[in-house]
Amino acid sequence: MFRLALFALLGAASAVEFEFKNNGGEIWVGIQGNPGHAALENGGFALGQGQSKTVRAADNWAGRFWGRTWCDQGSKHCLTGDCGNKLQCAGAGGVPPATLAEVTLKGDAGKDFYDISLVDGYNIKMSVSINTKLTT
């Protein structure tokens, strides 16, 4: 299972942290910012079994995350969620099937929204949890 935790950093320089935790086989995480928003980590990274990684974003970031599976180190292609022959998707979206986590921070009325979407199909188990921590 692929787990995404959203940490809101209150009192710090307007930022959030996304923590990615991989409880299954190796995946390549794909990241695509919505128009006008950055492709965090230039759009992706590899995450081995049992590994986790934290990624920082602006507190008004909006975009999507997905897991790419059965990826080939040589050709850089994945059987699910592929974004071309690259580890970092650099703004490109994933090819279905791909389970998506969609996030909009400070959206309508300043509220944060997130969901897990199967609009592009299903390729991995995914969960999202929210944690808030104060910083000084």
PDB file of C-alpha atoms in Angstrom, residues 41-134:
ATOM      1  CA  GLU A  41      10.615  17.093  -7.034  1.00  0.00           C
ATOM      2  CA  ASN A  42      10.577  17.857 -10.794  1.00  0.00           C
ATOM      3  CA  GLY A  43       7.658  15.470 -11.075  1.00  0.00           C
ATOM      4  CA  GLY A  44       8.722  12.267  -9.378  1.00  0.00           C
ATOM      5  CA  PHE A  45      11.096   9.908  -7.610  1.00  0.00           C
ATOM      6  CA  ALA A  46      11.639   6.217  -6.892  1.00  0.00           C
ATOM      7  CA  LEU A  47      10.446   4.755  -3.598  1.00  0.00           C
ATOM      8  CA  GLY A  48      11.581   1.268  -2.640  1.00  0.00           C
ATOM      9  CA  GLN A  49       9.693  -1.160  -0.428  1.00  0.00           C
ATOM     10  CA  GLY A  50       9.453   0.184   3.128  1.00  0.00           C
ATOM     11  CA  GLN A  51      10.937   3.559   2.191  1.00  0.00           C
ATOM     12  CA  SER A  52       9.484   6.974   2.894  1.00  0.00           C
ATOM     13  CA  LYS A  53      10.213  10.455   1.594  1.00  0.00           C
ATOM     14  CA  THR A  54       9.066  13.923   2.627  1.00  0.00           C
ATOM     15  CA  VAL A  55       8.391  16.612   0.018  1.00  0.00           C
ATOM     16  CA  ARG A  56       7.741  20.283   0.858  1.00  0.00           C
ATOM     17  CA  ALA A  57       5.255  22.462  -1.011  1.00  0.00           C
ATOM     18  CA  ALA A  58       3.819  25.964  -0.790  1.00  0.00           C
ATOM     19  CA  ASP A  59       0.748  26.172   1.421  1.00  0.00           C
ATOM     20  CA  ASN A  60      -1.400  26.977  -1.646  1.00  0.00           C
ATOM     21  CA  TRP A  61      -0.153  24.127  -3.856  1.00  0.00           C
ATOM     22  CA  ALA A  62      -2.566  22.112  -5.988  1.00  0.00           C
ATOM     23  CA  GLY A  63      -1.912  18.970  -7.990  1.00  0.00           C
ATOM     24  CA  ARG A  64      -1.905  15.203  -8.045  1.00  0.00           C
ATOM     25  CA  PHE A  65       0.261  12.276  -6.999  1.00  0.00           C
ATOM     26  CA  TRP A  66       0.198   8.715  -8.326  1.00  0.00           C
ATOM     27  CA  GLY A  67       2.212   5.547  -8.048  1.00  0.00           C
ATOM     28  CA  ARG A  68       3.847   4.106 -11.169  1.00  0.00           C
ATOM     29  CA  THR A  69       4.426   0.359 -11.075  1.00  0.00           C
ATOM     30  CA  TRP A  70       6.521  -2.227 -12.864  1.00  0.00           C
ATOM     31  CA  CYS A  71       9.033   0.417 -13.924  1.00  0.00           C
ATOM     32  CA  ASP A  72      12.136  -0.479 -15.921  1.00  0.00           C
ATOM     33  CA  GLN A  73      15.381   1.229 -14.845  1.00  0.00           C
ATOM     34  CA  GLY A  74      16.793   1.010 -18.366  1.00  0.00           C
ATOM     35  CA  SER A  75      13.957   2.302 -20.529  1.00  0.00           C
ATOM     36  CA  LYS A  76      12.414   4.401 -17.707  1.00  0.00           C
ATOM     37  CA  HIS A  77       8.943   3.181 -18.745  1.00  0.00           C
ATOM     38  CA  CYS A  78       6.318   1.839 -16.328  1.00  0.00           C
ATOM     39  CA  LEU A  79       3.487  -0.586 -17.044  1.00  0.00           C
ATOM     40  CA  THR A  80       1.010   1.536 -15.038  1.00  0.00           C
ATOM     41  CA  GLY A  81       0.963   5.299 -14.523  1.00  0.00           C
ATOM     42  CA  ASP A  82       3.749   5.871 -17.070  1.00  0.00           C
ATOM     43  CA  CYS A  83       4.649   9.494 -17.894  1.00  0.00           C
ATOM     44  CA  GLY A  84       7.148   8.817 -20.666  1.00  0.00           C
ATOM     45  CA  ASN A  85      10.682   7.535 -20.575  1.00  0.00           C
ATOM     46  CA  LYS A  86      11.712   9.378 -17.413  1.00  0.00           C
ATOM     47  CA  LEU A  87      11.825   9.004 -13.643  1.00  0.00           C
ATOM     48  CA  GLN A  88      10.797  12.639 -13.095  1.00  0.00           C
ATOM     49  CA  CYS A  89       7.594  13.426 -14.982  1.00  0.00           C
ATOM     50  CA  ALA A  90       8.449  17.166 -15.243  1.00  0.00           C
ATOM     51  CA  GLY A  91       4.824  18.282 -15.669  1.00  0.00           C
ATOM     52  CA  ALA A  92       3.548  15.270 -17.628  1.00  0.00           C
ATOM     53  CA  GLY A  93       0.569  13.316 -16.327  1.00  0.00           C
ATOM     54  CA  GLY A  94       0.385   9.565 -15.944  1.00  0.00           C
ATOM     55  CA  VAL A  95      -1.146   7.185 -18.467  1.00  0.00           C
ATOM     56  CA  PRO A  96      -4.082   5.174 -17.047  1.00  0.00           C
ATOM     57  CA  PRO A  97      -4.492   3.045 -15.134  1.00  0.00           C
ATOM     58  CA  ALA A  98      -3.254   5.047 -12.161  1.00  0.00           C
ATOM     59  CA  THR A  99      -4.766   5.598  -8.711  1.00  0.00           C
ATOM     60  CA  LEU A 100      -4.565   9.336  -7.953  1.00  0.00           C
ATOM     61  CA  ALA A 101      -4.306  11.445  -4.818  1.00  0.00           C
ATOM     62  CA  GLU A 102      -5.596  14.920  -5.668  1.00  0.00           C
ATOM     63  CA  VAL A 103      -4.796  17.879  -3.403  1.00  0.00           C
ATOM     64  CA  THR A 104      -5.845  21.534  -3.412  1.00  0.00           C
ATOM     65  CA  LEU A 105      -4.469  23.659  -0.582  1.00  0.00           C
ATOM     66  CA  LYS A 106      -6.143  26.976   0.245  1.00  0.00           C
ATOM     67  CA  GLY A 107      -8.808  26.323  -2.370  1.00  0.00           C
ATOM     68  CA  ASP A 108     -12.387  27.602  -2.247  1.00  0.00           C
ATOM     69  CA  ALA A 109     -12.841  29.875   0.801  1.00  0.00           C
ATOM     70  CA  GLY A 110      -9.251  29.096   1.851  1.00  0.00           C
ATOM     71  CA  LYS A 111     -10.054  25.463   2.643  1.00  0.00           C
ATOM     72  CA  ASP A 112      -7.858  22.461   1.863  1.00  0.00           C
ATOM     73  CA  PHE A 113      -9.297  19.627  -0.222  1.00  0.00           C
ATOM     74  CA  TYR A 114      -7.976  16.154  -0.987  1.00  0.00           C
ATOM     75  CA  ASP A 115      -9.300  12.898  -2.374  1.00  0.00           C
ATOM     76  CA  ILE A 116      -8.279   9.570  -3.799  1.00  0.00           C
ATOM     77  CA  SER A 117      -9.584   9.244  -7.330  1.00  0.00           C
ATOM     78  CA  LEU A 118     -10.062   6.254  -9.601  1.00  0.00           C
ATOM     79  CA  VAL A 119     -11.043   8.421 -12.587  1.00  0.00           C
ATOM     80  CA  ASP A 120      -7.831   7.246 -14.316  1.00  0.00           C
ATOM     81  CA  GLY A 121      -8.271   3.632 -13.210  1.00  0.00           C
ATOM     82  CA  TYR A 122      -6.768   1.635 -10.354  1.00  0.00           C
ATOM     83  CA  ASN A 123      -3.229   0.330 -10.029  1.00  0.00           C
ATOM     84  CA  ILE A 124      -2.256   0.464  -6.327  1.00  0.00           C
ATOM     85  CA  LYS A 125      -3.791   0.646  -2.849  1.00  0.00           C
ATOM     86  CA  MET A 126      -3.500   4.180  -1.529  1.00  0.00           C
ATOM     87  CA  SER A 127      -4.468   6.024   1.634  1.00  0.00           C
ATOM     88  CA  VAL A 128      -4.227   9.644   2.762  1.00  0.00           C
ATOM     89  CA  SER A 129      -3.919  10.843   6.343  1.00  0.00           C
ATOM     90  CA  ILE A 130      -3.724  14.366   7.722  1.00  0.00           C
ATOM     91  CA  ASN A 131      -1.431  15.450  10.538  1.00  0.00           C
ATOM     92  CA  THR A 132      -0.958  18.943  11.894  1.00  0.00           C
ATOM     93  CA  LYS A 133       2.134  19.954  13.800  1.00  0.00           C
ATOM     94  CA  LEU A 134       3.087  23.332  15.192  1.00  0.00           C
TER      95      LEU A 134
END
